[in-house]
Coordinates of C-alpha atoms in Angstrom, one line a residue:
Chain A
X1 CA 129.8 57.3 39.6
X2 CA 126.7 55.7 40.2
X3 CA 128.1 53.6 43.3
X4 CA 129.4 57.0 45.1
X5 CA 126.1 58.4 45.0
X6 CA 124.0 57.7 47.7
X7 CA 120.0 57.8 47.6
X8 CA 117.7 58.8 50.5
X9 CA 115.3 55.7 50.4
X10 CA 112.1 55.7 52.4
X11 CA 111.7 52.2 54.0
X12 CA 107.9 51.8 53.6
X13 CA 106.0 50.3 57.2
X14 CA 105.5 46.5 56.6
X15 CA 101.5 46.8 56.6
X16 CA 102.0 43.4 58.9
X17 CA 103.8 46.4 61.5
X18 CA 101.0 48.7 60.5
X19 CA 98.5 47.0 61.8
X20 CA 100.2 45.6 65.1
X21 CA 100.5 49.1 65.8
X22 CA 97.2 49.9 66.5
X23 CA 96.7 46.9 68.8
X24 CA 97.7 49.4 72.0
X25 CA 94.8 52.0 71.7
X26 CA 92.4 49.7 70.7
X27 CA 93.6 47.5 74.1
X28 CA 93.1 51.6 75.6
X29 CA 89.5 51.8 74.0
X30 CA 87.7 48.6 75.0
X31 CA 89.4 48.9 78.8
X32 CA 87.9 52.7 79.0
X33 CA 84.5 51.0 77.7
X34 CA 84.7 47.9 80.0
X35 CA 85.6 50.2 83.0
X36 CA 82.8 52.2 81.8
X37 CA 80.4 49.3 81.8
X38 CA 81.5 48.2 85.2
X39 CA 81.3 51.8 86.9
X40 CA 77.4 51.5 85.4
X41 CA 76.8 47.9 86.9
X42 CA 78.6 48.4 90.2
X43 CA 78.4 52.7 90.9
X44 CA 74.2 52.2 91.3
X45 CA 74.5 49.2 93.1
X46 CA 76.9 49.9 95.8
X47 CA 74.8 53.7 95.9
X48 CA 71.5 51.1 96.3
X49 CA 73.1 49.3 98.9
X50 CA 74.1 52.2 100.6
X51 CA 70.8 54.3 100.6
X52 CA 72.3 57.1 98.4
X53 CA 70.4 59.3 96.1
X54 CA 72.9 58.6 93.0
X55 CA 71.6 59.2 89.3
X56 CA 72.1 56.2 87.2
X57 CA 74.8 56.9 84.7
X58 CA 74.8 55.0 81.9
X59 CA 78.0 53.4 80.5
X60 CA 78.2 55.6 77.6
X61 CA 78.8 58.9 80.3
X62 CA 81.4 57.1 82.4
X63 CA 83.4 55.8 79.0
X64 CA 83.3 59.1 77.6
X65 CA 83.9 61.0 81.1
X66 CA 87.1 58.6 81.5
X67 CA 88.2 59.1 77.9
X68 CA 88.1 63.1 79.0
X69 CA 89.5 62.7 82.4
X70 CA 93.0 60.6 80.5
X71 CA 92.9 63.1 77.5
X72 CA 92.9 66.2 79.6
X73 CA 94.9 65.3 82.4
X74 CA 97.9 62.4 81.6
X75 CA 96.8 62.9 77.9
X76 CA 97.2 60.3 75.4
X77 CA 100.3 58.9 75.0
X78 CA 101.5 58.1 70.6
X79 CA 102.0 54.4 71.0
X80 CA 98.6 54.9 71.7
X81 CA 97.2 57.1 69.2
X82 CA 96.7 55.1 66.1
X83 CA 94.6 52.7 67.9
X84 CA 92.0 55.1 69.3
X85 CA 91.8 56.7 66.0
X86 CA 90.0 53.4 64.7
X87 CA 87.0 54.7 67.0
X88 CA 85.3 55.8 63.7
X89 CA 85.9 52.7 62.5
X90 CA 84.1 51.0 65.5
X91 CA 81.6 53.4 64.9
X92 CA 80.8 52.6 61.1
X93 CA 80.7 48.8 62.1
X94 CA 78.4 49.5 64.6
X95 CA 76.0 51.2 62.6
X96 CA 76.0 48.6 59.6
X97 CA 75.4 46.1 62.8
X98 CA 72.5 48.2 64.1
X99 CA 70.8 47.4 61.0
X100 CA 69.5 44.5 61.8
X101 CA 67.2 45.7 64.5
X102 CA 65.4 47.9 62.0
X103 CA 62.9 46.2 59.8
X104 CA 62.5 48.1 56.1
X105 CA 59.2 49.2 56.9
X106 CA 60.3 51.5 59.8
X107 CA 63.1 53.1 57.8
X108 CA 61.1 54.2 55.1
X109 CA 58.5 55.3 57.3
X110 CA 60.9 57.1 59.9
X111 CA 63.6 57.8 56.7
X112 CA 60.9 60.1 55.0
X113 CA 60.1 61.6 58.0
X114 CA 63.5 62.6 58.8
X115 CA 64.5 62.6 54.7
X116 CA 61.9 65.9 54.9
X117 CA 63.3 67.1 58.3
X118 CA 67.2 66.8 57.2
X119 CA 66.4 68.5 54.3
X120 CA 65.4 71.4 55.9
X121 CA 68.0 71.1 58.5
X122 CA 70.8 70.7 55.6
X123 CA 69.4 74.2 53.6
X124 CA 68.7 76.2 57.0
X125 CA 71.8 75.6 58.3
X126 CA 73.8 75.9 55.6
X127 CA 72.4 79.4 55.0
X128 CA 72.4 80.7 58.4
X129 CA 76.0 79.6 58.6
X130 CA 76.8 81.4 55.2
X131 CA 75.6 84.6 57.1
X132 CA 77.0 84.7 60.4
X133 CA 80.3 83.6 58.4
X134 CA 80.0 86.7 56.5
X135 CA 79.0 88.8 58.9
X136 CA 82.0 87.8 61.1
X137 CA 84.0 88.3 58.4
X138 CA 85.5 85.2 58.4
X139 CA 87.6 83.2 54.9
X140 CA 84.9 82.4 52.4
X141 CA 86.6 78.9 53.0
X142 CA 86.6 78.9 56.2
X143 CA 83.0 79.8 55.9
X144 CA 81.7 77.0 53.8
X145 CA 84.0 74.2 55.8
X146 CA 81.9 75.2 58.8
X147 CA 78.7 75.6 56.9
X148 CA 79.3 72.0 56.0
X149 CA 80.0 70.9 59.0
X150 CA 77.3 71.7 60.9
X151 CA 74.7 71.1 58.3
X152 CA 76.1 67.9 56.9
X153 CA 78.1 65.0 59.0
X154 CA 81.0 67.0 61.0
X155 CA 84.5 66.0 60.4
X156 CA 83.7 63.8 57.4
X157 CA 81.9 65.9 55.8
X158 CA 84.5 68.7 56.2
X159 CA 87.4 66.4 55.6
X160 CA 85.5 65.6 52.3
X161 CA 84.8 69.4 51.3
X162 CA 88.4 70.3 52.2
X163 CA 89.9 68.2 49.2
X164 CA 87.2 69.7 46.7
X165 CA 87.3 73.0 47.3
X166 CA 91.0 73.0 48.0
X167 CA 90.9 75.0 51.1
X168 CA 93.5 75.3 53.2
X169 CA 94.9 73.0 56.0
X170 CA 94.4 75.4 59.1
X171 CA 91.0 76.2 57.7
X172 CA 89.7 73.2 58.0
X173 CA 91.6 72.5 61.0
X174 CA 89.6 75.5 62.7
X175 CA 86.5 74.1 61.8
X176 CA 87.1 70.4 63.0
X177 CA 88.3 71.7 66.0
X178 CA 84.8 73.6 66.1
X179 CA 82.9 71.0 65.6
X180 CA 84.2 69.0 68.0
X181 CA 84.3 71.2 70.8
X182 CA 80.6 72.0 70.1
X183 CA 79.8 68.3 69.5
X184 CA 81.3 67.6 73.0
X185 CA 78.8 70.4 74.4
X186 CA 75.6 68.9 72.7
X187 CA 76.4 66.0 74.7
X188 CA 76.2 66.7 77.8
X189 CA 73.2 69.4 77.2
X190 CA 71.3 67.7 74.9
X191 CA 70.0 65.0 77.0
X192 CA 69.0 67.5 79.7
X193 CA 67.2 69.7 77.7
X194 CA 65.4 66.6 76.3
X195 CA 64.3 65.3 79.8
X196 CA 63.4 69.0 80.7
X197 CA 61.3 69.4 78.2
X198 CA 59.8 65.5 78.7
X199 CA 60.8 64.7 75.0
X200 CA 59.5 61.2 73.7
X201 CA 62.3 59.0 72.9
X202 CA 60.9 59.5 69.0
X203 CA 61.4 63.3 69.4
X204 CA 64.8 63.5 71.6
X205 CA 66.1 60.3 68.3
X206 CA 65.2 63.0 66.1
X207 CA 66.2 65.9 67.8
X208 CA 69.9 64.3 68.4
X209 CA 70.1 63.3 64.9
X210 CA 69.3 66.3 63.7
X211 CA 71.1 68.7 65.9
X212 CA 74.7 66.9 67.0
X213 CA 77.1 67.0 64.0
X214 CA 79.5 64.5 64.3
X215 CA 78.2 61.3 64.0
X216 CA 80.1 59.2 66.9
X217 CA 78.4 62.5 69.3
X218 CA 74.7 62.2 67.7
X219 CA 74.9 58.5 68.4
X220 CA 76.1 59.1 72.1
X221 CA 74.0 62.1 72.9
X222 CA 71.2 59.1 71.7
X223 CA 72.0 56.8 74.0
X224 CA 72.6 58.8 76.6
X225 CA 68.7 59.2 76.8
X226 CA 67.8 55.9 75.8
X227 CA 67.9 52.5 73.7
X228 CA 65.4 53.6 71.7
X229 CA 66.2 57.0 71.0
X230 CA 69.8 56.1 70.4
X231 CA 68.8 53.9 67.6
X232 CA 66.5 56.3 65.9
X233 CA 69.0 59.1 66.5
X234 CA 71.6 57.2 63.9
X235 CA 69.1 56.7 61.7
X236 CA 68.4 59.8 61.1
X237 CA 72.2 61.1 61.3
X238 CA 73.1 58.1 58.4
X239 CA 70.0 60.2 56.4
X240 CA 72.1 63.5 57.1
X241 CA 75.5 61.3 56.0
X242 CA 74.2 60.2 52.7
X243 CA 73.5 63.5 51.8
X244 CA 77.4 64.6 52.1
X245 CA 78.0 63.8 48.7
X246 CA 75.4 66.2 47.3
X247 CA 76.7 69.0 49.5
X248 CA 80.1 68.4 48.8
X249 CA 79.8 68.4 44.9
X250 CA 77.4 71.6 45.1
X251 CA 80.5 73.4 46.7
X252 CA 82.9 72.1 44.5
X253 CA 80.7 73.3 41.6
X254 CA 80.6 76.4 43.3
X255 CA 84.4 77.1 44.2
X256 CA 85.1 75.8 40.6
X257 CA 83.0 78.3 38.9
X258 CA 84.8 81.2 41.1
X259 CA 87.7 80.0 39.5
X260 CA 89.3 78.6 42.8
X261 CA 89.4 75.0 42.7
X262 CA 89.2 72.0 40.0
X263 CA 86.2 71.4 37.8
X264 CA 84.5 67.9 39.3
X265 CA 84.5 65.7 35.5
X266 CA 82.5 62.6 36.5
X267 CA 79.7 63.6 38.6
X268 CA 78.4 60.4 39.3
X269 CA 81.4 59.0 40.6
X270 CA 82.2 62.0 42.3
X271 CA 78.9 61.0 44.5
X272 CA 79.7 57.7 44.9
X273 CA 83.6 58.5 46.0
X274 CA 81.9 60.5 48.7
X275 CA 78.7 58.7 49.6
X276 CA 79.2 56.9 53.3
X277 CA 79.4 53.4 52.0
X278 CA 78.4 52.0 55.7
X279 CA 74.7 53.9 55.0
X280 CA 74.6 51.1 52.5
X281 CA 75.8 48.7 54.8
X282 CA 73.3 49.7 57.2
X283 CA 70.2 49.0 54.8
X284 CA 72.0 46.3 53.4
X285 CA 71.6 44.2 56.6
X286 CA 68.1 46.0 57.5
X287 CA 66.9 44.0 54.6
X288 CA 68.3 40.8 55.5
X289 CA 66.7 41.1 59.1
X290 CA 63.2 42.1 57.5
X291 CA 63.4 38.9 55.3
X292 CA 63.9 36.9 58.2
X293 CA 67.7 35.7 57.2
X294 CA 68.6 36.0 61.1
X295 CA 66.7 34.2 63.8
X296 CA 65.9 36.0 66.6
X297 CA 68.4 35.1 68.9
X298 CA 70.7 36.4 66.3
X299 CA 69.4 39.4 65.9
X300 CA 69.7 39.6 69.6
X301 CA 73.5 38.7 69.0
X302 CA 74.1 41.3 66.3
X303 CA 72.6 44.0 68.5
X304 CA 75.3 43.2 71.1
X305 CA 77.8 43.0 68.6
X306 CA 77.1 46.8 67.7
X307 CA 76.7 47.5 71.2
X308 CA 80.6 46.0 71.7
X309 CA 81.2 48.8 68.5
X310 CA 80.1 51.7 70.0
X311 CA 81.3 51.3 73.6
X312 CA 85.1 51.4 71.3
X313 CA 83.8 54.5 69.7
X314 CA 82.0 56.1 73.0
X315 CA 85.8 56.1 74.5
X316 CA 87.4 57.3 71.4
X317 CA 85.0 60.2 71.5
X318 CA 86.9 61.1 75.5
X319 CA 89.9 60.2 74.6
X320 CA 89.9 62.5 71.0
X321 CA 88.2 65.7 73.2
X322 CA 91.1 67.9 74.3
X323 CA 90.2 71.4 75.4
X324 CA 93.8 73.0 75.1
X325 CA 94.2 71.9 71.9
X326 CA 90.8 73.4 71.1
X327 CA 91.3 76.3 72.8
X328 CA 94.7 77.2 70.2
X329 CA 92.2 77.1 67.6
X330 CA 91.4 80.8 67.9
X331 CA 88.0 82.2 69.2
X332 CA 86.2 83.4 66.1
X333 CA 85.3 80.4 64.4
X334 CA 84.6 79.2 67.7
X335 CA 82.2 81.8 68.0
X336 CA 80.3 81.5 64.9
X337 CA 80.2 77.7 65.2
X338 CA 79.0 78.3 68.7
X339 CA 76.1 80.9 67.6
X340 CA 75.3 78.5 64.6
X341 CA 75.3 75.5 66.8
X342 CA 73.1 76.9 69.5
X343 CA 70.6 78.3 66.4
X344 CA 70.6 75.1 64.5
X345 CA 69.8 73.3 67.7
X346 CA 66.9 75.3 68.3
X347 CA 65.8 75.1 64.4
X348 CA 65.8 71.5 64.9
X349 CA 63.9 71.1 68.1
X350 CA 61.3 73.4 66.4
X351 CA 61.0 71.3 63.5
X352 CA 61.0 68.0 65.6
X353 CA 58.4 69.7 67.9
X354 CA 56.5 69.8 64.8
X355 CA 56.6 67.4 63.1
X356 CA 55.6 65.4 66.7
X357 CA 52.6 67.5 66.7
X358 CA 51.6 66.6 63.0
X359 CA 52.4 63.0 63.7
X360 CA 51.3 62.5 67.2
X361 CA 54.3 61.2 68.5
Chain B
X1 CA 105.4 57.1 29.3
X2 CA 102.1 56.9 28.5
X3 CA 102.0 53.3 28.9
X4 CA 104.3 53.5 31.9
X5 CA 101.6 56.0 33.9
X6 CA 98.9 52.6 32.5
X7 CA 101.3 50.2 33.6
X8 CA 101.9 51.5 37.3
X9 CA 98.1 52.2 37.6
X10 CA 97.4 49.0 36.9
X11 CA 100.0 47.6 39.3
X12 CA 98.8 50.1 41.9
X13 CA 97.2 47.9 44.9
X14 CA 93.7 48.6 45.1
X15 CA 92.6 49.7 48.2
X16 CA 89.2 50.1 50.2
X17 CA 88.0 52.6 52.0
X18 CA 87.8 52.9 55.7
X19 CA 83.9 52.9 55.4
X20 CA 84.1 50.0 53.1
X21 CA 86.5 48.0 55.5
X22 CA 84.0 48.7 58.2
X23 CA 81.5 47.1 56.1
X24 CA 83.2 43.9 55.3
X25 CA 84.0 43.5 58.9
X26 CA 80.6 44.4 59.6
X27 CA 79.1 41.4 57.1
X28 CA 81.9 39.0 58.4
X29 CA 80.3 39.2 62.0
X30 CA 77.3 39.2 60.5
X31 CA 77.7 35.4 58.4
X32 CA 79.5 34.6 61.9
X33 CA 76.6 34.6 63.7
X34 CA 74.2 33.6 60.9
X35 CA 76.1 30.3 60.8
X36 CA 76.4 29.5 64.0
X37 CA 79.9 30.1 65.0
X38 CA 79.2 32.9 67.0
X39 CA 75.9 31.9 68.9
X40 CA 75.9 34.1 71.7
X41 CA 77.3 37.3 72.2
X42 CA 77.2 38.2 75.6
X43 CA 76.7 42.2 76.9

């Protein structure tokens, strides 16, 4: 009997094949970022040449504006997909990289600073999120995914909360798709409201930190103003990230006390399941710079290493924007992310308009 | 079955996380360039 009956088996993908797989968007990601690096050298120039008044558009615009043009128009096609989902990937690298062009000193000085100012950010936000999502009626659920979201780290932070308060799969679709549309916003108005108001690249860092959610989009919205502000604008978003676990576990608590979703045992490890280990990374090689382990030169190196990173991650974060699929997302959590969002960001520019006051930035 | 669930948990591979891959990639560049295989990186 046995031999008649046949089994279903599920070949498993040779992780060899796995990874050759993602060799195509990966290709697609660094020639979006080269392009983009080219269209900086050469758009200015030929403009120069020319006698044109043409702003100078940095390569982090023109990768992310190509990313969008493919993604909205052609879109992307699946033998490309896996590969430009490693964008976060690039991202994380290019963070730990980063490190090594803070010295200790600075990150504690500029980590208390915005340690203070995210924890602020993280309570206001969370409870002005609770309120509009109540007041717009919207799934308790729902509610604290998008709370999280925008007070926390963006889609990590609501991929995280998703699995501990067991909320649903279109739920938390709603709110990535929220946060992503509204992260692809800041972008663009961030660094103009910065240089309207004549931010210093300290205030605009900390402003873009605080204010973007997802972390790829608070790096770009950085850069986009400048070198400096880029860098202090991830240092401040990898203080919002290492907070995610905290968050997360307080709404797991909650949700598990209302009786609708598991008890968390092991706290501890709980926090260190969730905590962003590349925040580690990041002081990690911050040390080893500070102690002198690299040389100059390679400290120079490693900066353009993470440079390389984040051009991978700037076209991800094109090439991942697509409005229509936003757009089937449905317009009310749209609308309260959107309210929240524009609030927050105001929330945040007063406290960084503070806090530059106090400290004479 | 008890010692089965122990036995396939043991033999489960053990896998990092994205963050943690990112890491170790991260820290191989790093030693790369701290030894002197990768001197310059050009931008």
């Amino acid at each position: 009997m046995a031999d008649v009956i046949t089994v279903p088996q599920v070949q498993p993908v040779q992780p060899a094949l796995r990874y050759l797989r993602l060799i195509p968007g990966i290709l697609l990601l660094f020639a979006i970022g080269y392009a983009g690096k080219l269209l900086e050298q050469n758009v200015g120039a030929y403009a120069k040449a020319h006698h044109w008044t043409f702003p100078n558009i940095e390569y982090v615009l023109w990768a992310i504006l190509l990313g969008l043009v493919i993604s909205n128009t052609v879109g992307v096609p699946e033998v490309f997909r896996s590969g430009v989902a490693t964008y976060e990937f690039w991202l994380k690298a290019g963070i730990v990289l980063l490190g090594a062009r803070f010295l200790l000193g600075d990150i504690l000085k500029l980590g208390g600073v915005s340690l203070a100012l995210v924890a602020i950010e993280i309570t206001g936000s969370i409870a002005f999120m609770t309120f509009l999502g109540r007041a717009f009626k919207l799934k308790p659920k729902l509610t604290s995914l998008l709370a999280v979201g925008s007070a926390v780290c963006g889609v990590s932070a609501i991929i995280a909360t998703k699995g501990a308060i067991e909320a649903d799969d279109e739920d938390s679709s709603f709110s990535i798709a929220a946060i992503l549309a509204l992260g692809a916003f800041a972008l663009f108005t961030f660094p103009v409201i910065g240089h309207f108001l004549h931010l210093s690249d300290k205030a605009y860092g900390l402003w873009a930190g605080l204010g973007v959610d997802n972390t790829a989009e608070a790096t770009a919205a950085g850069a986009l103003y400048s070198d400096a502000a880029g860098k202090l604008a991830v240092l401040v978003k990898s203080t919002r990230n290492a907070m995610i676990g905290f968050v997360v576990l307080a709404y797991a608590i909650y949700w598990a006390s209302k009786g609708k979703a598991q008890a968390v045992g092991n706290k501890a490890a709980f926090l260190w399941q969730k905590f962003p280990k590349f925040v580690l990374g990041f002081l990690l090689i911050s040390v080893l710079a500070t102690y002198r382990f690299f040389s100059k030169d390679q400290v120079g190196a490693l900066a353009n290493l993470s440079r390389w990173a984040f051009l991978l991650t700037f076209a991800g974060v094109g090439l991942r924007t697509n409005f229509q699929e936003m757009r089937k997302q449905g317009l009310g959590p749209f609308a309260v992310g959107a309210i929240g969002e524009v609030v927050i960001a105001g929330f945040t520019l007063g406290l960084v308009y503070g806090a530059s006051k106090l400290f004479g930035w | 079955m008890g010692a089965e669930t122990n036995h396939e948990k043991a033999n489960k591979p053990w896998k990092l996380s994205l963050d943690s891959w990112a890491v170790v990639l991260a820290f191989l560049a790093a030693l790369l360039v701290r030894t002197g295989i990768f001197k310059h990186i050009p931008w």
